[in-house]
Short mmCIF file of C-alpha atoms and ligand atoms in Angstrom, two decimals:
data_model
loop_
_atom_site.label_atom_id
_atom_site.label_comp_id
_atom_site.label_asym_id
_atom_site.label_seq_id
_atom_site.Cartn_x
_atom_site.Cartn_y
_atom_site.Cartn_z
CA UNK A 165 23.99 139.08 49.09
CA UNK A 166 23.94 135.81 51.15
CA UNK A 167 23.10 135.96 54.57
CA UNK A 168 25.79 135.50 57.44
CA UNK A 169 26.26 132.10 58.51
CA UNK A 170 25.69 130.81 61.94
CA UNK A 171 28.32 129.02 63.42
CA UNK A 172 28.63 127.42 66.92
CA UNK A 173 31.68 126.52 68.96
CA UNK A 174 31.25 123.75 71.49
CA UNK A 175 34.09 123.57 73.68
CA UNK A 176 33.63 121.27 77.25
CA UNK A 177 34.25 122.74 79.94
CA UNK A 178 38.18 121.17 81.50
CA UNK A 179 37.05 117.82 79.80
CA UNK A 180 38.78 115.01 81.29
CA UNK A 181 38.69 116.48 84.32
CA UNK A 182 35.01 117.18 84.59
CA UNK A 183 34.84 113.70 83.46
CA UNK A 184 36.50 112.25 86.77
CA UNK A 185 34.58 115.13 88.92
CA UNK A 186 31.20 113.34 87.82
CA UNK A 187 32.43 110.02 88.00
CA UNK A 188 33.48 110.64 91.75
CA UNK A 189 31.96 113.83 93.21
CA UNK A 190 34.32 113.87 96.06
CA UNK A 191 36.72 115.40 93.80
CA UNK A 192 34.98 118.53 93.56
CA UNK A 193 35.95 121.50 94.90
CA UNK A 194 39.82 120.21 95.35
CA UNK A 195 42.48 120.83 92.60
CA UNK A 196 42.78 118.11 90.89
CA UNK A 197 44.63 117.17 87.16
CA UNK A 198 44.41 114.14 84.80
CA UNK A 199 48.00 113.34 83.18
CA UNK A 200 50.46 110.97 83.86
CA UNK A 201 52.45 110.43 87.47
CA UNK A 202 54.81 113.05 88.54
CA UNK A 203 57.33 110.10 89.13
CA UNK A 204 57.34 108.65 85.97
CA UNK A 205 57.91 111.81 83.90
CA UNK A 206 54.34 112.44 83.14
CA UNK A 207 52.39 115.60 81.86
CA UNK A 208 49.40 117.04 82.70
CA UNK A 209 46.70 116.55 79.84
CA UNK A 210 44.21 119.05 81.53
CA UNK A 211 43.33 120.15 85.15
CA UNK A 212 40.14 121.71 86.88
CA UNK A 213 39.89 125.16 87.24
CA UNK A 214 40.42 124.87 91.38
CA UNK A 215 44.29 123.51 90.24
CA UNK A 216 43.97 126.37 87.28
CA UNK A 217 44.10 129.01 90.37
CA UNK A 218 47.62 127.79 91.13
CA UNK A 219 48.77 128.50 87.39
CA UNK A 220 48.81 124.51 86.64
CA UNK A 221 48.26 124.21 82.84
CA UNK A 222 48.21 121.13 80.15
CA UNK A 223 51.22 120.09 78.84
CA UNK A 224 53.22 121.05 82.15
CA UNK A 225 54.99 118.40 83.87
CA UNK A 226 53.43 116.72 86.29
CA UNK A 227 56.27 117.05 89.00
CA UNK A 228 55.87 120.79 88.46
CA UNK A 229 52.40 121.14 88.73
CA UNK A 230 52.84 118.49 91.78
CA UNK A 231 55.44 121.44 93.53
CA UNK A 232 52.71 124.36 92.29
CA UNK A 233 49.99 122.59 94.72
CA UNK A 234 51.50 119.95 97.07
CA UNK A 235 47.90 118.95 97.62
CA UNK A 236 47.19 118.23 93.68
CA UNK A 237 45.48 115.16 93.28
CA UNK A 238 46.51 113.79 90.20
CA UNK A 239 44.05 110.71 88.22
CA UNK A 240 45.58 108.57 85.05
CA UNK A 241 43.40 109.37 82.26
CA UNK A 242 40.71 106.88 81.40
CA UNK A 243 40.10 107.34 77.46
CA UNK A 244 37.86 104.84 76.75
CA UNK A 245 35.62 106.82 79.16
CA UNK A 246 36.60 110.14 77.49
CA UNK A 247 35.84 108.61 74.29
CA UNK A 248 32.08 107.32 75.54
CA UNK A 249 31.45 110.83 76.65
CA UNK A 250 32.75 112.25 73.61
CA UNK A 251 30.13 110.39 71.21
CA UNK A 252 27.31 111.19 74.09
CA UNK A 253 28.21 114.71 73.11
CA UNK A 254 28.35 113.93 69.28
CA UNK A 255 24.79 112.87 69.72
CA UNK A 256 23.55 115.73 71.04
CA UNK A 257 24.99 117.94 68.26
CA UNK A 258 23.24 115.59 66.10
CA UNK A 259 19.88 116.92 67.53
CA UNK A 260 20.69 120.27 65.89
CA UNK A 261 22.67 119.92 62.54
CA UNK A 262 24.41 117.27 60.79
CA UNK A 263 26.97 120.15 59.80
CA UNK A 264 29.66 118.86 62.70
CA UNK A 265 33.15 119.56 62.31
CA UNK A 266 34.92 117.89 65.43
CA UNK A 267 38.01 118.99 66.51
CA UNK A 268 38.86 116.84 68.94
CA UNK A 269 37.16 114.52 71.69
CA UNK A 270 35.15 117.56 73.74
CA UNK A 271 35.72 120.73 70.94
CA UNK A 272 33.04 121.01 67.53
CA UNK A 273 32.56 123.71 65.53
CA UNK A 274 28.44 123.44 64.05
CA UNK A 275 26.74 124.85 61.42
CA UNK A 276 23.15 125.79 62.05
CA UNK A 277 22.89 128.30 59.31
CA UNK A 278 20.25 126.14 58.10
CA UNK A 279 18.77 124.75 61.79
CA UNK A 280 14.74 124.90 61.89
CA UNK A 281 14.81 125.01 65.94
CA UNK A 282 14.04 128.14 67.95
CA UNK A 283 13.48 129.87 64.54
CA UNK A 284 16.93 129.24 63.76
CA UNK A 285 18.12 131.37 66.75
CA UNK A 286 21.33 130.47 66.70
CA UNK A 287 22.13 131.86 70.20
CA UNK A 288 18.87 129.78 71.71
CA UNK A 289 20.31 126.24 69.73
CA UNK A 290 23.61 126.94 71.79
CA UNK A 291 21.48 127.26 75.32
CA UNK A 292 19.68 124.38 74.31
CA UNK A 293 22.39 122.33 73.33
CA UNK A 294 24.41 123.17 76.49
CA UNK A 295 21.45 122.28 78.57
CA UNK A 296 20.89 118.75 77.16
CA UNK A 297 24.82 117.90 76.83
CA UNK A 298 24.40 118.70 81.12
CA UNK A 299 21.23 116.63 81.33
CA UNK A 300 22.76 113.35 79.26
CA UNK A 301 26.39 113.87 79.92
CA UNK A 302 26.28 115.41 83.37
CA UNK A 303 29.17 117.96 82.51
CA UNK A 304 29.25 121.39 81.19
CA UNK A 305 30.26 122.86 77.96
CA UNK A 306 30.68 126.57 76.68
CA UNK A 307 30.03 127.54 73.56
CA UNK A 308 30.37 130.58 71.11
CA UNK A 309 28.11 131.48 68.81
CA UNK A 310 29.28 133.61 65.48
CA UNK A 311 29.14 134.09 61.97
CA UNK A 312 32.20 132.35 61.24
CA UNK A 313 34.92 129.84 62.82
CA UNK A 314 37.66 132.07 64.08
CA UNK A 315 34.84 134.42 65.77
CA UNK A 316 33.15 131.42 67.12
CA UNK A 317 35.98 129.84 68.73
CA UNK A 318 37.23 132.83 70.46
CA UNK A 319 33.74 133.41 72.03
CA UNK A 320 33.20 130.41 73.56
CA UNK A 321 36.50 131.19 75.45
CA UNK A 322 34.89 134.55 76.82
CA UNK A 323 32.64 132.57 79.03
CA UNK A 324 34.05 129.82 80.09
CA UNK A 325 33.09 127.62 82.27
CA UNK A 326 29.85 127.11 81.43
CA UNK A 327 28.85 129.92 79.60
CA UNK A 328 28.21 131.18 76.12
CA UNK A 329 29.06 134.14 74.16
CA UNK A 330 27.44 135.51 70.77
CA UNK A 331 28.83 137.72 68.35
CA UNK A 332 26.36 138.45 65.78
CA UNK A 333 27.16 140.04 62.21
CA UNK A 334 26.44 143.53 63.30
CA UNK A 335 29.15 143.54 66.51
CA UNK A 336 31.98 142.10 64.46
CA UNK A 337 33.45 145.32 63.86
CA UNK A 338 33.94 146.45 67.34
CA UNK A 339 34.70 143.06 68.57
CA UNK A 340 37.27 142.44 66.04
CA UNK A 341 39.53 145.75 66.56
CA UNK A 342 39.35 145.74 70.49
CA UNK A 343 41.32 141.91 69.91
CA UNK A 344 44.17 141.17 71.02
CA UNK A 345 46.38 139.65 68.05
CA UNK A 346 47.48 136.70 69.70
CA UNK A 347 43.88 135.57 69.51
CA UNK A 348 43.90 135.23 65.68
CA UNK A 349 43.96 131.73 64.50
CA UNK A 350 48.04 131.03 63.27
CA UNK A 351 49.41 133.52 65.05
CA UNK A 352 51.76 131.70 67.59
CA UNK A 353 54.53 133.43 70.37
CA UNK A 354 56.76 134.10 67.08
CA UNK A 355 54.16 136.50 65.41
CA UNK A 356 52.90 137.83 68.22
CA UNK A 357 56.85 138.73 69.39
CA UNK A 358 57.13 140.22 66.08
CA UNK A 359 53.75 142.31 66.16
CA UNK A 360 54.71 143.54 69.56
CA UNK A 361 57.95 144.66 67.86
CA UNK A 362 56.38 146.74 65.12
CA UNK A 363 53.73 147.82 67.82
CA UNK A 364 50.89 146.14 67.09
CA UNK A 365 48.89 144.86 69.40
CA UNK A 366 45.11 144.71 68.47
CA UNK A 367 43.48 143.85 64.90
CA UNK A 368 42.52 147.50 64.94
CA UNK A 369 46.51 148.24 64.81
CA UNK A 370 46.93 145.13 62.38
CA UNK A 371 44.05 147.11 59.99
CA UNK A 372 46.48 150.13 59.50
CA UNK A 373 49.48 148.05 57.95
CA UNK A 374 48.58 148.14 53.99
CA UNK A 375 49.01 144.68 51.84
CA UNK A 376 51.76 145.63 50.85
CA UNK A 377 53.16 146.03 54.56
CA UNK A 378 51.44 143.15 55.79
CA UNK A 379 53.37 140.86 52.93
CA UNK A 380 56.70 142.11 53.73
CA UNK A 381 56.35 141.65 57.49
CA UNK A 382 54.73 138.58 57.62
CA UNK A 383 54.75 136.58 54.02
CA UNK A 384 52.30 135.07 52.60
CA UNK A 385 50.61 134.93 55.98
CA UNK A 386 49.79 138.68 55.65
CA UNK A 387 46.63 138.07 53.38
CA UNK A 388 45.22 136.17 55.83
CA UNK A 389 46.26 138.23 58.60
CA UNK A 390 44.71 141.01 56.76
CA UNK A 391 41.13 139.26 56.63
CA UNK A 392 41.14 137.66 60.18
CA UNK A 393 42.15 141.80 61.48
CA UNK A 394 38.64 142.60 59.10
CA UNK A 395 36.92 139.80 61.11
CA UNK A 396 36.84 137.37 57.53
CA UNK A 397 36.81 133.67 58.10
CA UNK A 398 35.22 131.94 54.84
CA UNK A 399 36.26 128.77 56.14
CA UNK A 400 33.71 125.95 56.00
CA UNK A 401 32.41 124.09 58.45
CA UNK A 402 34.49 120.73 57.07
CA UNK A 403 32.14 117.73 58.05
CA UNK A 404 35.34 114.91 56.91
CA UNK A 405 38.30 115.40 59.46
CA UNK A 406 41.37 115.24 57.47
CA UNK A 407 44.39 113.77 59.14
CA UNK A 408 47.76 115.02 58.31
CA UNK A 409 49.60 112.76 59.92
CA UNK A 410 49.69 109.97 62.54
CA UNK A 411 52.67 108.99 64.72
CA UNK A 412 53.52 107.20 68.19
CA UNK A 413 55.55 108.66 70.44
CA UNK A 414 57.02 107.35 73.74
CA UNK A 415 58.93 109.75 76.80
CA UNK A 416 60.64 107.55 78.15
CA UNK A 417 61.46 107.14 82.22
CA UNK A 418 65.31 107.05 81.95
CA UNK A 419 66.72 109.10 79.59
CA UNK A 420 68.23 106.92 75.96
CA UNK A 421 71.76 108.38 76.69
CA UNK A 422 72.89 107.05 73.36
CA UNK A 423 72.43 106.68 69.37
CA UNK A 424 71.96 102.97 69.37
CA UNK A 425 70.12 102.86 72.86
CA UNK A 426 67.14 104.77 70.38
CA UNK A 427 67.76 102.75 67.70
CA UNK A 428 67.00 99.67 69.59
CA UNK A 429 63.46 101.40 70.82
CA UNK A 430 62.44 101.96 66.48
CA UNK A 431 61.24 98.59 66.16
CA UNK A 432 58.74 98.57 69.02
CA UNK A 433 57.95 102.29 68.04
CA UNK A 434 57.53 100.93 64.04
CA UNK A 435 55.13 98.10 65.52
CA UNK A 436 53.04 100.70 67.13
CA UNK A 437 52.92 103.05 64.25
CA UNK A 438 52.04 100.25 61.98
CA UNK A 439 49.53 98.79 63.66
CA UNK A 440 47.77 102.27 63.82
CA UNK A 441 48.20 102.70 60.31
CA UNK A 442 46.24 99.27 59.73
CA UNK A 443 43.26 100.98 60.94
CA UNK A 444 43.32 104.19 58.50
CA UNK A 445 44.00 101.79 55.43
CA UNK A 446 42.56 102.46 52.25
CA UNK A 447 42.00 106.36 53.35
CA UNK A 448 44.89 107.77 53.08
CA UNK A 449 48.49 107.55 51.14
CA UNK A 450 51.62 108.16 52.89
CA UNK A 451 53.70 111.37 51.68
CA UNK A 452 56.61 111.54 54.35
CA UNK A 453 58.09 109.52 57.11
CA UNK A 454 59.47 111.32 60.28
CA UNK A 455 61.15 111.11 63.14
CA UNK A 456 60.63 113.35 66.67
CA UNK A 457 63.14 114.04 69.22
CA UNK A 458 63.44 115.92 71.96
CA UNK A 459 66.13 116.23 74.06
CA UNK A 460 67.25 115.70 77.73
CA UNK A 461 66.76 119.38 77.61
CA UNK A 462 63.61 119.51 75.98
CA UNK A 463 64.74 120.96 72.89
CA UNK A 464 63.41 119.02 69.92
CA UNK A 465 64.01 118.10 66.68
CA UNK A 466 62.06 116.34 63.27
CA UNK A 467 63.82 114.71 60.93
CA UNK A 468 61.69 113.87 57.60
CA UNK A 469 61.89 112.44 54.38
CA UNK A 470 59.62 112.28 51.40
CA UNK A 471 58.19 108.41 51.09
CA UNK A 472 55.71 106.97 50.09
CA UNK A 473 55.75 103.85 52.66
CA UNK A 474 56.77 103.04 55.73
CA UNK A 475 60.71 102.05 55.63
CA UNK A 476 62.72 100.88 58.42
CA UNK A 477 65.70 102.05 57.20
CA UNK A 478 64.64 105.52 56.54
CA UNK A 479 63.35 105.52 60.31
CA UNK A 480 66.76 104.29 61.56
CA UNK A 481 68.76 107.12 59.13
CA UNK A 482 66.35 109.79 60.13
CA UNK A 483 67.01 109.19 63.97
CA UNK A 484 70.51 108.80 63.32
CA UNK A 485 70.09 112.19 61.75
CA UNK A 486 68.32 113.85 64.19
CA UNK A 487 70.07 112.26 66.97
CA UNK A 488 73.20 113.69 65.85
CA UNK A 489 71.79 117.27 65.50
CA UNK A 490 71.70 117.29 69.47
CA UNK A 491 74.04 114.38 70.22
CA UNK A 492 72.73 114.25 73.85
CA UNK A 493 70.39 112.05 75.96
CA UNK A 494 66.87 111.52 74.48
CA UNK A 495 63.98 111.99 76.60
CA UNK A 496 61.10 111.01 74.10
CA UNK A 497 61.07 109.49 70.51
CA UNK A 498 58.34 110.02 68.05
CA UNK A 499 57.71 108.06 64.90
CA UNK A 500 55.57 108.97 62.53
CA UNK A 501 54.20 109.65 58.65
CA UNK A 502 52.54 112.91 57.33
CA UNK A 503 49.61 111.72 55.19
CA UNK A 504 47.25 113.17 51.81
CA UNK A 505 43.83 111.79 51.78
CA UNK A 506 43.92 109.34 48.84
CA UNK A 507 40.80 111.14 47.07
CA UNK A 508 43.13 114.62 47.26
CA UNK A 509 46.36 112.93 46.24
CA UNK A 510 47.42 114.95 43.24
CA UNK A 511 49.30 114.64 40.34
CA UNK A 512 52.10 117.44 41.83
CA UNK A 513 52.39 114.84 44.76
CA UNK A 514 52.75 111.64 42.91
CA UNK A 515 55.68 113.32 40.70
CA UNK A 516 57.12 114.73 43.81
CA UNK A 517 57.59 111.00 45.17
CA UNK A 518 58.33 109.23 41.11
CA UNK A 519 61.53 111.89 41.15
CA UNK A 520 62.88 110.84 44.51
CA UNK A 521 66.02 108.73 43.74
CA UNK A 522 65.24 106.45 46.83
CA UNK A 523 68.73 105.47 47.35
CA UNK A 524 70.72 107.97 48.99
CA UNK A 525 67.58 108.83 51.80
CA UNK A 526 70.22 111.62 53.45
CA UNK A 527 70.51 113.72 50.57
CA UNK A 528 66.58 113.66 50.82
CA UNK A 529 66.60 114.30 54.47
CA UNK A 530 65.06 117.49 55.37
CA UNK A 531 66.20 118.67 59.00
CA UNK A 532 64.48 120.55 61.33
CA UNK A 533 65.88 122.10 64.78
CA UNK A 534 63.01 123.98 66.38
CA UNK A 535 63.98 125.41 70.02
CA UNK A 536 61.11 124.83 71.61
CA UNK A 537 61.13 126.31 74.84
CA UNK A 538 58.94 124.36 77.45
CA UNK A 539 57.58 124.54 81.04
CA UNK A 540 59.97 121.66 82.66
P1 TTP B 865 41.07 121.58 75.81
O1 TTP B 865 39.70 121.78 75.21
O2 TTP B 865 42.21 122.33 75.22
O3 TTP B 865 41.03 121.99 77.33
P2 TTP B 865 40.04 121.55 78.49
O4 TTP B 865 38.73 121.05 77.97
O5 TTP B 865 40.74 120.59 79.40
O6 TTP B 865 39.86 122.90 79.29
P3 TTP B 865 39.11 124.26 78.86
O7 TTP B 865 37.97 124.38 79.82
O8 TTP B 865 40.13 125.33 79.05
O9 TTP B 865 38.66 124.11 77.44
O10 TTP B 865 41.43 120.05 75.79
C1 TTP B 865 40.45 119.02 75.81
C2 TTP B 865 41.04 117.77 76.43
O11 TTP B 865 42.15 117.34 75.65
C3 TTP B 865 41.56 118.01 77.82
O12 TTP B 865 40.55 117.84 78.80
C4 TTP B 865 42.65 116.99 77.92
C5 TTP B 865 43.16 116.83 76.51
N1 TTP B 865 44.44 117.55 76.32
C6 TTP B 865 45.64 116.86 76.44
O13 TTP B 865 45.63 115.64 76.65
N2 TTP B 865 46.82 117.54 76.30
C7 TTP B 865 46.87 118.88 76.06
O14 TTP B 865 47.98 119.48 75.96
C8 TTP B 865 45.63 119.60 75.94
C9 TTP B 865 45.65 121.09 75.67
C10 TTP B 865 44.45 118.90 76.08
#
């Protein structure tokens, strides 16, 4: 039998925010959020935990958050000093493994199964890692310390800020059927509504549904479900970030009240989105092109097609497309490709695109209305 594996999560602690704490320590202690100006439509990318107190969130509108705490301050986000940070951080994880999977600027998972340091205490590399990321970044980050991904990043929630959580091999049992399926990794408010439903509402209440169960409430999801409920994750720690996709997107200040008022916004979109591809080219080959909308309302829709480039055309039928599925002021247009690294681009895929007939791009459209409910 191998032995477990020893996985860290490194999460910072309210990232950009921390960032402009340290940067200008009279900040502390107020609520404050990074994200864009309530006045221009903006959202909040992330807030201390002082604004956290008056239920102010990411992703919620700034104007919102703005009425939660009249006395919000509210900073534009500086991401080329995120992004300095971010590498600072890198470094230190360095110190410790080069088994790194980052997830985004401030969130790794590591892989110290094999670490030398502390006698390969994996619980110790975390403290030590936390205390140096404090010493050369000046901010804190949590961290979570497990045998396997979906463990780890769950415990380095249970401590946050500034804190650390282990799970070790022999506590995965009880840890895993006191929680809370909405914790497990893919399942979103839809599942969970659905769970609740069939009353289930820990893993130990997911563990009692058979296979067979399991597949005919929840698809080919159920496997998986099955295994996270068990406390399985044989997920590696993937050291090469695929990217799926990259797109540009733009919320605009006045609502486009019209079809051709976002039609005339593509090309300056299709610059953007080009120019970002330049950067990624040679990596990766281009599987679909898509189109994002979301509504006055906030209700959005993508509009996609199989290609293998980057068409003008197909942008301007997709939004027409996808325009006419709400026909209704737009509030913010996306543009964007899904991608296949070129190394994993396989023979299924290449047929997929050779049988496309490439002239009739609506017949190949493939729409999407998802009713997104969001905090306005
Ligand atoms: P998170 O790690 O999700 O959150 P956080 O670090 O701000 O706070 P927590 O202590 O709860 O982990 O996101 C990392 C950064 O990514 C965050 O500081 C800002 C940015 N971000 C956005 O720009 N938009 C978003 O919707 C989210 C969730 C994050």
């Amino acid at each position: 039998m191998t032995a477990p594996r020893k996985i860290i999560h490194c999460d910072c602690d309210c990232f950009y925010a921390s960032i402009e704490m340290r940067d200008n320590p009279e900040l502390k202690g107020k609520p404050i959020a990074v994200g864009g100006s309530p006045e221009r439509r903006g959202v909040v990318a992330t807030c201390n935990y002082e604004a956290r107190e008056f239920g102010i969130h990411s992703a919620m509108a700034s104007a919102t958050a703005r009425h939660r705490c009249p006395d919000l301050i509210i900073i534009k986000p500086d991401m080329e000093k995120y992004r300095i940070a971010s590498q600072q951080i890198h470094q230190v994880f360095q110190n410790y493994t080069s088994l790194i999977e980052p997830l985004s600027l401030d969130e790794a998972f590591l892989d110290v199964s094999a670490s030398t340091q502390f006698q390969g205490s994996a619980t110790r590399i975390a403290e030590a890692i936390r205390a140096e990321v404090k010493e050369k970044v000046n901010i804190t980050i949590s961290a979570g310390i497990a045998p396997n991904k979906f463990l780890a990043k769950i415990a380095s929630d249970w401590n946050k800020p500034d804190g650390q959580f282990v799970i070790t091999p022999s506590q995965i049992e009880e840890f895993v059927s006191q929680l809370p399926v909405k914790k497990l990794h893919g399942v979103g408010k839809v599942t969970a509504g659905k769970m609740k439903r069939l009353g289930i509402s820990t893993c130990n209440d997911l563990r009692k549904l058979d296979s067979e169960q399991l597949r005919q409430y929840f698809g080919s999801f159920g496997e998986r479900l099955q295994q996270l409920s068990l406390g399985i994750d044989n997920r590696p720690v993937q050291t090469e970030r695929i990217r799926k996709s990259l797109s540009v997107e733009n919320t605009y200040v006045t609502d486009l009240p019209t079809l051709e008022s976002c039609l005339q916004e593509l090309p300056n979109l299709y610059q953007q989105l080009t120019h970002r591809l330049e950067k990624i080219d040679g990596e990766y080959q281009i599987k679909k092109q898509f189109i994002k909308i979301k509504f006055h309302d906030f209700v959005r829709t993508t509009v996609e097609t199989l290609s293998d480039c980057t068409d003008l055309e197909n942008y301007t039928t997709l939004c027409e497309q996808g325009f006419a599925r709400g026909d209704r002021p737009v509030r913010l247009l996306g543009m964007g490709v899904r991608l296949l690294p070129k190394k994993m681009a396989s023979d299924q895929d290449k047929r997929e695109l050779e049988v496309e007939p490439g002239n009739d791009a609506v017949e190949q459209l493939n729409l999407r209305l998802e009713q997104v409910p969001e905090e306005y």
